[in-house]
JSON list of C-alpha atoms in Angstrom, two decimals:
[
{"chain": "A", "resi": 1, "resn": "UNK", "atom": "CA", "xyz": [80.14, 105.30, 127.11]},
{"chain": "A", "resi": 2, "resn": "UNK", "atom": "CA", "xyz": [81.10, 103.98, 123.17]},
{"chain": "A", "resi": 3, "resn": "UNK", "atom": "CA", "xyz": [84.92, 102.72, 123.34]},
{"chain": "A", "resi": 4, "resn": "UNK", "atom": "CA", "xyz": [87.12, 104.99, 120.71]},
{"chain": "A", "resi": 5, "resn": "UNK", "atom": "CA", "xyz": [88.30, 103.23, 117.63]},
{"chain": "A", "resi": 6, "resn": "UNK", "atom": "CA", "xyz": [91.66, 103.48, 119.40]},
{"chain": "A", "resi": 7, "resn": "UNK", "atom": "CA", "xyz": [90.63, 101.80, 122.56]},
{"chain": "A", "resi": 8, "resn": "UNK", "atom": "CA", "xyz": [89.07, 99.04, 120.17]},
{"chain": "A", "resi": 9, "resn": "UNK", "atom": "CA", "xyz": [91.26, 98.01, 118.06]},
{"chain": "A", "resi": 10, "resn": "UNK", "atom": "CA", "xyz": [93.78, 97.72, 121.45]},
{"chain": "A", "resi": 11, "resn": "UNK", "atom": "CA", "xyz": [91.37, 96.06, 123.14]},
{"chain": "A", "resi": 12, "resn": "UNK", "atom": "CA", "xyz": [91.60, 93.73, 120.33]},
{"chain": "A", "resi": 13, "resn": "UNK", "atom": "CA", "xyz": [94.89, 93.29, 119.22]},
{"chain": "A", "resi": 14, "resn": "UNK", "atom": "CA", "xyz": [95.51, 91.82, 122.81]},
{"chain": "A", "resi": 15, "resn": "UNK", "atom": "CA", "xyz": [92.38, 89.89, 123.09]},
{"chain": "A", "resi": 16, "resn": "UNK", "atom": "CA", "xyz": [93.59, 88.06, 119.72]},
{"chain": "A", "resi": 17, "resn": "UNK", "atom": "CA", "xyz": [96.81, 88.16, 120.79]},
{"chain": "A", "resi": 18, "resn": "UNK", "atom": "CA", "xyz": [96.39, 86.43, 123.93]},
{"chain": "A", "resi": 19, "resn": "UNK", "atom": "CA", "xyz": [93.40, 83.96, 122.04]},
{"chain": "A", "resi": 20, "resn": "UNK", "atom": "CA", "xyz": [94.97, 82.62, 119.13]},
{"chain": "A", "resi": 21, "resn": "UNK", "atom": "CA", "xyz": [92.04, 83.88, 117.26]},
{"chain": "A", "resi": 22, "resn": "UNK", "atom": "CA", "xyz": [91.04, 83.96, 113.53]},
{"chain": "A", "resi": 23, "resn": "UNK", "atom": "CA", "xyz": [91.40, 79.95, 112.85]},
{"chain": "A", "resi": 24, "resn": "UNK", "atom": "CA", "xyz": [88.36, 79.43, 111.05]},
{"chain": "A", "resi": 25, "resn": "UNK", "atom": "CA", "xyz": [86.02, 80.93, 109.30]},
{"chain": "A", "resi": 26, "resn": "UNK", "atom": "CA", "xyz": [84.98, 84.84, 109.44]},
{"chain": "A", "resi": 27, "resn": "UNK", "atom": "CA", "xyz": [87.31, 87.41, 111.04]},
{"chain": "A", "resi": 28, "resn": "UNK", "atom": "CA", "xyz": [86.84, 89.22, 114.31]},
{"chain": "A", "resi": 29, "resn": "UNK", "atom": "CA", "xyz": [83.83, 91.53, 114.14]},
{"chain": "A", "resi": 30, "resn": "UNK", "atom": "CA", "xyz": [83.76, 94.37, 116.82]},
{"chain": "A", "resi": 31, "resn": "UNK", "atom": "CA", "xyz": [80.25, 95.90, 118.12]},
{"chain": "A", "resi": 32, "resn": "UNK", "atom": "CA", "xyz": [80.72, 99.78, 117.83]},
{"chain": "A", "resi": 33, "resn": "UNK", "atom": "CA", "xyz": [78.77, 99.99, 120.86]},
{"chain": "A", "resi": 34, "resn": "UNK", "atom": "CA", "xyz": [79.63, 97.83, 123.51]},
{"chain": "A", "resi": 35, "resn": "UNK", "atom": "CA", "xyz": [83.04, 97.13, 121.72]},
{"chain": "A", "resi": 36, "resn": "UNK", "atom": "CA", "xyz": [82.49, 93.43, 122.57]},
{"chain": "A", "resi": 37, "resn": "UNK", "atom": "CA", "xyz": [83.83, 91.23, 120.23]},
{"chain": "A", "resi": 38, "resn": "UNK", "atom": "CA", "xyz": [83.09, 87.99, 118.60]},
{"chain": "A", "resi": 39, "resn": "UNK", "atom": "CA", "xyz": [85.01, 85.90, 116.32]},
{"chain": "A", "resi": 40, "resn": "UNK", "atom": "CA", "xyz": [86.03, 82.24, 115.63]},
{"chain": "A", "resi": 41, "resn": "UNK", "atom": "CA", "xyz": [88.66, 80.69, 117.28]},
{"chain": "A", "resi": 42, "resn": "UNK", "atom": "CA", "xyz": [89.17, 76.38, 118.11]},
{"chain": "A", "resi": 43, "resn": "UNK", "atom": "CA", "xyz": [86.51, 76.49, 120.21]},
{"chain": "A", "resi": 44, "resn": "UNK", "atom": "CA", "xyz": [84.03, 77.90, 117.83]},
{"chain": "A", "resi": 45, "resn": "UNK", "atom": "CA", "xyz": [82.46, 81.57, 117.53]},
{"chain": "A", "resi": 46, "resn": "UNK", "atom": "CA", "xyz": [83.19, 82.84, 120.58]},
{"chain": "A", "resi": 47, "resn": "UNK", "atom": "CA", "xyz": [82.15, 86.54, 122.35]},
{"chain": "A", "resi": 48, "resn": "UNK", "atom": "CA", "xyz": [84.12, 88.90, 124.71]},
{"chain": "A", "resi": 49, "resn": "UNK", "atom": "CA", "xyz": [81.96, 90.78, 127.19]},
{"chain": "A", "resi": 50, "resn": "UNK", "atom": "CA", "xyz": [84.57, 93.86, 127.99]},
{"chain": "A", "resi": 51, "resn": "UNK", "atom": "CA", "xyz": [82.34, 95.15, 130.82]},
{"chain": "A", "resi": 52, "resn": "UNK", "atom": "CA", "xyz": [82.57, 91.87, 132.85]},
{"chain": "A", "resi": 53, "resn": "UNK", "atom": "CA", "xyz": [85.64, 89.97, 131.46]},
{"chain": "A", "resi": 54, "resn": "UNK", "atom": "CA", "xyz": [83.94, 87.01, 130.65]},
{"chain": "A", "resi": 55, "resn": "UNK", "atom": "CA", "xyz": [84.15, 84.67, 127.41]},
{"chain": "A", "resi": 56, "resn": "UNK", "atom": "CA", "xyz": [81.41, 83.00, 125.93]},
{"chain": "A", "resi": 57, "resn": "UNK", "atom": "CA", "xyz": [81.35, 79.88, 123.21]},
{"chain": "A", "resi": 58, "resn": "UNK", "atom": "CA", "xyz": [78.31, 81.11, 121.50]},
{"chain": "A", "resi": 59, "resn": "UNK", "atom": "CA", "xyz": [78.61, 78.27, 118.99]},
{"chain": "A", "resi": 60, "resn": "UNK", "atom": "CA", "xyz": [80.81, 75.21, 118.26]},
{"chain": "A", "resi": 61, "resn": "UNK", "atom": "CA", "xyz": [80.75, 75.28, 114.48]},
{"chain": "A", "resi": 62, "resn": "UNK", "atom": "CA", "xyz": [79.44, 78.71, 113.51]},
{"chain": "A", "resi": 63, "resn": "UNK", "atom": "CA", "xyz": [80.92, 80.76, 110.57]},
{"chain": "A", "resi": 64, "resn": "UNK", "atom": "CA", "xyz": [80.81, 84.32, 109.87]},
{"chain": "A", "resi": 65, "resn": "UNK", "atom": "CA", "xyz": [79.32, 86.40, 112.49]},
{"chain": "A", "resi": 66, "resn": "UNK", "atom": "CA", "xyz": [78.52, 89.70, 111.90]},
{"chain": "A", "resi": 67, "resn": "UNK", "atom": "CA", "xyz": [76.89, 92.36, 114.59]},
{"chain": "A", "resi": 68, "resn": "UNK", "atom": "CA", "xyz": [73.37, 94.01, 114.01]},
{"chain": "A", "resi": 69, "resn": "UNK", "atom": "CA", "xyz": [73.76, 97.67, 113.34]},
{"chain": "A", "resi": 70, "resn": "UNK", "atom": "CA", "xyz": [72.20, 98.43, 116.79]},
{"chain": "A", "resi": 71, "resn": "UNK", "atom": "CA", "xyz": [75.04, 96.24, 118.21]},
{"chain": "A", "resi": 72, "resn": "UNK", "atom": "CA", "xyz": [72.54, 93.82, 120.22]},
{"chain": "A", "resi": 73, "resn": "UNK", "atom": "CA", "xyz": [72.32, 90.50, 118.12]},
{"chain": "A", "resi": 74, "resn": "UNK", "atom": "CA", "xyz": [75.09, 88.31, 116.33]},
{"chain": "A", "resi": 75, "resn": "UNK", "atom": "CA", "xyz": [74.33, 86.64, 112.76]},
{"chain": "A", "resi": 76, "resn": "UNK", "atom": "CA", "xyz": [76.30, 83.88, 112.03]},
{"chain": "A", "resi": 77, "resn": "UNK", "atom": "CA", "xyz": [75.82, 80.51, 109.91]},
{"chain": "A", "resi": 78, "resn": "UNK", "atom": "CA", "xyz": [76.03, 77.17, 111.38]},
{"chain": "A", "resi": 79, "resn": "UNK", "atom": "CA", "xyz": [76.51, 74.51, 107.92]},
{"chain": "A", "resi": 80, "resn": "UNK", "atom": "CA", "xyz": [72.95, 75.77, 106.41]},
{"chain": "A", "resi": 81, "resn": "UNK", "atom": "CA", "xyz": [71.18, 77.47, 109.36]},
{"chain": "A", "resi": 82, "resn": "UNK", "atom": "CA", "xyz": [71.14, 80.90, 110.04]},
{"chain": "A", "resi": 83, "resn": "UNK", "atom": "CA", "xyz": [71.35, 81.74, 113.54]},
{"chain": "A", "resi": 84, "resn": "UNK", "atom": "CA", "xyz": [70.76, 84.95, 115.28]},
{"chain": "A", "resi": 85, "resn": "UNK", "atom": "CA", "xyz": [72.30, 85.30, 118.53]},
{"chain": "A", "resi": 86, "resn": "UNK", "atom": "CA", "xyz": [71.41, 87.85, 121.85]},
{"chain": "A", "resi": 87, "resn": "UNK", "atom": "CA", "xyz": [74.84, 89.42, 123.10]},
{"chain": "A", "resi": 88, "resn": "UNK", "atom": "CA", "xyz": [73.19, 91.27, 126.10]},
{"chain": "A", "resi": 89, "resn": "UNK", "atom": "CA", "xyz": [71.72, 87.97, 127.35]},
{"chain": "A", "resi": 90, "resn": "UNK", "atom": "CA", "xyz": [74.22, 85.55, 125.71]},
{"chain": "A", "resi": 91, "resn": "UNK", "atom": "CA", "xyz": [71.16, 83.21, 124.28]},
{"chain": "A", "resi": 92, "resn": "UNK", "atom": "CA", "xyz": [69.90, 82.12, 120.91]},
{"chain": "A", "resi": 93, "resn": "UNK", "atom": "CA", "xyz": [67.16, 83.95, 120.07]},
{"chain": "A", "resi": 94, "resn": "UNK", "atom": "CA", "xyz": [66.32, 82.23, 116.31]},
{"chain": "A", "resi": 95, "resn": "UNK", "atom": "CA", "xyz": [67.95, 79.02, 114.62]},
{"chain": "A", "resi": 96, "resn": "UNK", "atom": "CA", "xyz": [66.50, 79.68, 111.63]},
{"chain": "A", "resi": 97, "resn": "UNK", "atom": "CA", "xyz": [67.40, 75.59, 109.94]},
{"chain": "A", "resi": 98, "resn": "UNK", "atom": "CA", "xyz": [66.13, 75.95, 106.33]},
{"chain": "A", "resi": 99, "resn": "UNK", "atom": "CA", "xyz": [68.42, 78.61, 105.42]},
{"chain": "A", "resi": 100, "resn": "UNK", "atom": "CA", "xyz": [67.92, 79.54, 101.67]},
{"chain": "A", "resi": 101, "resn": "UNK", "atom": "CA", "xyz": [71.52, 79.55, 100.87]},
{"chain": "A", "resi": 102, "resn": "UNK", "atom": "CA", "xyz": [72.90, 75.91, 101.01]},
{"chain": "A", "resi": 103, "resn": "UNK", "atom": "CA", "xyz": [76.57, 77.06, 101.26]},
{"chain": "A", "resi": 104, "resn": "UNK", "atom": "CA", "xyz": [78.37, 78.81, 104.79]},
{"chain": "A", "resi": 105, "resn": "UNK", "atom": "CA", "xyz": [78.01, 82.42, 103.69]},
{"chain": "A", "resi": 106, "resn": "UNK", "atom": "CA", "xyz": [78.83, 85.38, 105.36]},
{"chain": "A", "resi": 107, "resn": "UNK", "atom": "CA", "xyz": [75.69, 87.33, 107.06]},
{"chain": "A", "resi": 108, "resn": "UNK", "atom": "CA", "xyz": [75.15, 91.21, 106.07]},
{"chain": "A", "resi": 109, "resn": "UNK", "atom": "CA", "xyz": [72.49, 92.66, 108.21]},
{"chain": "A", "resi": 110, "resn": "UNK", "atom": "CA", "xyz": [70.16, 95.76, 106.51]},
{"chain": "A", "resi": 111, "resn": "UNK", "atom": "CA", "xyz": [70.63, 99.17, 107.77]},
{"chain": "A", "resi": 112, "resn": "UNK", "atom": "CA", "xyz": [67.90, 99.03, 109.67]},
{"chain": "A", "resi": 113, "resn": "UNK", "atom": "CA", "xyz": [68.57, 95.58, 111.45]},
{"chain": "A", "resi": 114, "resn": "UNK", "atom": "CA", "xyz": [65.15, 94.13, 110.33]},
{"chain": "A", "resi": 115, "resn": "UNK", "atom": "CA", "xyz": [66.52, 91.38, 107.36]},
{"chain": "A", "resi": 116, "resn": "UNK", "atom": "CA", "xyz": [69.79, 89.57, 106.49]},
{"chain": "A", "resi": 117, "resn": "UNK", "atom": "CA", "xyz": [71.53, 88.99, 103.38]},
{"chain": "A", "resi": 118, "resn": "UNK", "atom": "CA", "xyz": [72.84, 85.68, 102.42]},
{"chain": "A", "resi": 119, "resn": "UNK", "atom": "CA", "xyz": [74.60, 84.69, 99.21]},
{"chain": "A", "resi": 120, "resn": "UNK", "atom": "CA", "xyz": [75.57, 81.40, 97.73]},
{"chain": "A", "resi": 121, "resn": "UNK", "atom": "CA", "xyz": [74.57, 78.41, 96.37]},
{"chain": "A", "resi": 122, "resn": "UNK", "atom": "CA", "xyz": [70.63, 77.28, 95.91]},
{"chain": "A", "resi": 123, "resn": "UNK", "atom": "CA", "xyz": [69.67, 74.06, 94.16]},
{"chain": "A", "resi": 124, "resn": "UNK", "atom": "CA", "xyz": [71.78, 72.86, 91.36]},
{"chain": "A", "resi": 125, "resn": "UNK", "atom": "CA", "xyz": [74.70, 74.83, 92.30]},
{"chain": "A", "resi": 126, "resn": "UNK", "atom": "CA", "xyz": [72.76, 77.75, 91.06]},
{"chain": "A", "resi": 127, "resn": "UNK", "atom": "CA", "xyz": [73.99, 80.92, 92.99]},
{"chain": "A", "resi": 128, "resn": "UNK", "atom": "CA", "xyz": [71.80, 83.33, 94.58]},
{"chain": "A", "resi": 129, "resn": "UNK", "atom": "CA", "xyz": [70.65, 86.07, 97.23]},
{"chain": "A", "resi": 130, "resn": "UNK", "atom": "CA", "xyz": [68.59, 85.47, 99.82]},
{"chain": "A", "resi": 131, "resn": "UNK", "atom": "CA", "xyz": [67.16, 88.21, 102.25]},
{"chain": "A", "resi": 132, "resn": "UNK", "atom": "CA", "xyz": [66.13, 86.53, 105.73]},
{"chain": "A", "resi": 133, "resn": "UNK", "atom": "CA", "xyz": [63.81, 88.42, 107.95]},
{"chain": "A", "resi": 134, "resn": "UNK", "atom": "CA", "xyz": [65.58, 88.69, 111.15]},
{"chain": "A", "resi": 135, "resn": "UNK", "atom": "CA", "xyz": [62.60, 88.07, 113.28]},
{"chain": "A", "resi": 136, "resn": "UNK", "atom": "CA", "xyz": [60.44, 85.52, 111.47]},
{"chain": "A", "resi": 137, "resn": "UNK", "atom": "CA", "xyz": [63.24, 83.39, 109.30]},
{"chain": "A", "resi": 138, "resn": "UNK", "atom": "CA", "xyz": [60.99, 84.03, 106.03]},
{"chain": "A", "resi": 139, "resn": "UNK", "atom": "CA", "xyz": [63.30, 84.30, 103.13]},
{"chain": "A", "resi": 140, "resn": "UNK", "atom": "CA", "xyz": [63.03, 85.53, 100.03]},
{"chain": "A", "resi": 141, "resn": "UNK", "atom": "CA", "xyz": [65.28, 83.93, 97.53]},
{"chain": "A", "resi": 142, "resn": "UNK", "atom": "CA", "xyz": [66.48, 85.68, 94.23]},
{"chain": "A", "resi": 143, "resn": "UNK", "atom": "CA", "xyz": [67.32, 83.19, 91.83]},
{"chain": "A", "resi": 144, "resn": "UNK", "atom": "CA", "xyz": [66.71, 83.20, 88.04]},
{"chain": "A", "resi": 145, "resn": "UNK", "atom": "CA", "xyz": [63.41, 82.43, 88.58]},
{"chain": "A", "resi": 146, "resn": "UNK", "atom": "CA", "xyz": [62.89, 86.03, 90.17]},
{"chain": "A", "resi": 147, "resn": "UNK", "atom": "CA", "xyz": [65.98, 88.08, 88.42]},
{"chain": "A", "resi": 148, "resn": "UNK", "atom": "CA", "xyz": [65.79, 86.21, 84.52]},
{"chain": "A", "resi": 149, "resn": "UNK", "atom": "CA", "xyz": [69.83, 85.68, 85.25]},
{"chain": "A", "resi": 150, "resn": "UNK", "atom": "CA", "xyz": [71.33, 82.14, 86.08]},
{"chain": "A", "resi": 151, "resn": "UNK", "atom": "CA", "xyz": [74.41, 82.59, 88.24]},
{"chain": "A", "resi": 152, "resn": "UNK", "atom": "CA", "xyz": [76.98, 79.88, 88.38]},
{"chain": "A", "resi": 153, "resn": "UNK", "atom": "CA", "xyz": [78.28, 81.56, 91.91]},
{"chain": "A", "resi": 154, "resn": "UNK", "atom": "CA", "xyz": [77.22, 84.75, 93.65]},
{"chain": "A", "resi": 155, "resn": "UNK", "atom": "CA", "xyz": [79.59, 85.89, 96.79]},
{"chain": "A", "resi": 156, "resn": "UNK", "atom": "CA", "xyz": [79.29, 88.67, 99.00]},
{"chain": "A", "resi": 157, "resn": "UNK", "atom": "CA", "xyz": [76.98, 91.26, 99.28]},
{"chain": "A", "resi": 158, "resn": "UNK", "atom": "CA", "xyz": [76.51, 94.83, 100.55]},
{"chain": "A", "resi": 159, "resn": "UNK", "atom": "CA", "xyz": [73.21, 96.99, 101.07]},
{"chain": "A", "resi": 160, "resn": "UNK", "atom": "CA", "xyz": [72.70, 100.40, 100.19]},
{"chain": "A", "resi": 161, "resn": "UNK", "atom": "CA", "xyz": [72.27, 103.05, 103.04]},
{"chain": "A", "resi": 162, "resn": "UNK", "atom": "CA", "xyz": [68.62, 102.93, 102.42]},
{"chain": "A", "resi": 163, "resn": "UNK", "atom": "CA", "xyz": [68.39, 99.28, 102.28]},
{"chain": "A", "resi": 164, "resn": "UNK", "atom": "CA", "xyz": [66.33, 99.04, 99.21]},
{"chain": "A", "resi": 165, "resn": "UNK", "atom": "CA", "xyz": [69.14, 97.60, 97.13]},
{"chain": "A", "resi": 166, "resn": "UNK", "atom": "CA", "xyz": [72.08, 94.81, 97.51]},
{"chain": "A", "resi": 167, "resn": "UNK", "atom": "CA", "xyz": [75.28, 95.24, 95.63]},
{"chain": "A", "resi": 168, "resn": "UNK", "atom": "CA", "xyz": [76.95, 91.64, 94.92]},
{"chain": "A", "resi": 169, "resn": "UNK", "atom": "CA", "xyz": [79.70, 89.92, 92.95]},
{"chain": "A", "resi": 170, "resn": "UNK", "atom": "CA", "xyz": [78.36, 87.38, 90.58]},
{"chain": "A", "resi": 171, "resn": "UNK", "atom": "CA", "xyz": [79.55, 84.91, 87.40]},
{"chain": "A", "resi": 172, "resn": "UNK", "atom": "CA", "xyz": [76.76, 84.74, 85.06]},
{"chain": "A", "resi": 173, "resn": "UNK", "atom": "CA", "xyz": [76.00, 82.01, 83.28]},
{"chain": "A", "resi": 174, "resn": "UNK", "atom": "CA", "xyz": [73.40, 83.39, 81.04]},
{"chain": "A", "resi": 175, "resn": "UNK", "atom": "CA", "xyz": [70.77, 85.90, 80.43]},
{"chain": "A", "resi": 176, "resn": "UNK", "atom": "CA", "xyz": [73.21, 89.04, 80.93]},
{"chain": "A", "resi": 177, "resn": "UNK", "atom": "CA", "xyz": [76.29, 90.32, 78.73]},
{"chain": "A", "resi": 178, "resn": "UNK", "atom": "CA", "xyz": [79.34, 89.22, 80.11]},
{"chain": "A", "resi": 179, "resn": "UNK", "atom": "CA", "xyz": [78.55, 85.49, 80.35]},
{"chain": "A", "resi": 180, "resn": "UNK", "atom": "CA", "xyz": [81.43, 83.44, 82.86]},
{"chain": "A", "resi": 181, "resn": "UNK", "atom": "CA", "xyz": [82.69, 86.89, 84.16]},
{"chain": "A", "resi": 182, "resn": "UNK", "atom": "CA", "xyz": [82.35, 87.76, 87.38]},
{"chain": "A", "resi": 183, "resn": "UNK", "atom": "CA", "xyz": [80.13, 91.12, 87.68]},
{"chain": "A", "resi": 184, "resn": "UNK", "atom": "CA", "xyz": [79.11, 93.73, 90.04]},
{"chain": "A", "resi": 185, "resn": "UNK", "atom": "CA", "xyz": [75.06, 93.91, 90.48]},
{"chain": "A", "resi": 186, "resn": "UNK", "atom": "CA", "xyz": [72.79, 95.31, 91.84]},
{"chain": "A", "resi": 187, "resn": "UNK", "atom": "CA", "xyz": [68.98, 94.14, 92.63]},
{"chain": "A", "resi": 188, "resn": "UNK", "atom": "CA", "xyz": [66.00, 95.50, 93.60]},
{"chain": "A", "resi": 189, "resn": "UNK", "atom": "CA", "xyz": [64.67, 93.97, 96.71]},
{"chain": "A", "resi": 190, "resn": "UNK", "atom": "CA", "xyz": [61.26, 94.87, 96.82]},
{"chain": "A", "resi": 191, "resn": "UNK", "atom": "CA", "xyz": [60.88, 93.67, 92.86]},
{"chain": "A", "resi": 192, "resn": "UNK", "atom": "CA", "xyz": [63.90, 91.73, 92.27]},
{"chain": "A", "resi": 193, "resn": "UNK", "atom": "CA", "xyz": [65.09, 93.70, 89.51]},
{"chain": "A", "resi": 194, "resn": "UNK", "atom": "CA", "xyz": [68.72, 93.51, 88.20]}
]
């Protein structure tokens, strides 16, 4: 049976307590369902198992992990790899190496689980989003080239319920209004609209 928020935010508060956890980069991330629990610590990312007590080092130099909505699979970036990780079997499942983004940026899965949303730096310092298909690795990038706007930085992103549209912060550069402001936008991910 699903853990109560209660029960997982106990569970942990004393895991992290007792782990000296939060050292690097990304926060602890819980998984609604299982209410295991990965985050990065000295050792790297590393994954609680609540059912059997045991601790796993899924990766030595991972940042960012985030849980699929259906609570199965870990996303995290390792320098500029995207890796997707099996939490009910505790194995890689993709190491996806020519991640789009060539910064550490946090992983947002869709909704529906199927892609991942990057954002960060592409050639030339250029920022950008980048949706990864979770099962394949094929990205598409949206850069100026796609969205007529040159970004000097893009961070963070969020998808609609739907997951036709991501939400991000970004500094234009040019081709909008508020050039060297940072912005709210939105795009269009099956046209790359702004």
């Amino acid at each position: 049976a699903p853990a109560s928020s209660l029960t997982v935010c106990a569970l942990a508060l004393g895991l992290l307590t007792d782990r000296a956890a939060g050292s690097g980069t990304g926060g602890p991330t819980i998984s609604g369902q299982t209410a295991s629990l990965a985050f990065i610590d000295s050792s790297g990312l590393e994954s609680y198992d609540p059912t059997s007590g045991a601790w796993t080092t899924v990766d030595s130099t991972a940042a960012y992990p985030a849980w699929s909505p259906d609570h199965t699979r870990l996303a995290y970036t390792h320098g500029t790899a995207l890796n997707v990780w099996d939490g009910s079997s505790s194995s890689l499942l993709h190491n996806f190496d020519e991640d789009p983004i060539s910064a550490e940026t946090r992983a947002v899965w869709s909704p529906d689980g199927s892609t991942i949303a990057l954002s960060g730096n592409v050639c030339c310092d250029e920022g950008a989003v980048a949706v990864v298909d979770a099962a394949t690795g094929e990205a598409q990038t949206f850069d100026s080239d796609v969205t007529g706007v040159y970004f000097d930085a893009v961070s963070g992103s969020s998808w609609s319920p739907d997951g036709s549209t991501l939400v991000f912060s970004g500094q234009c550069d040019s081709g909008c209004s508020n050039v060297g402001d940072y912005n709210l936008f939105s795009i269009n991910i099956d046209d790359g609209t702004l």
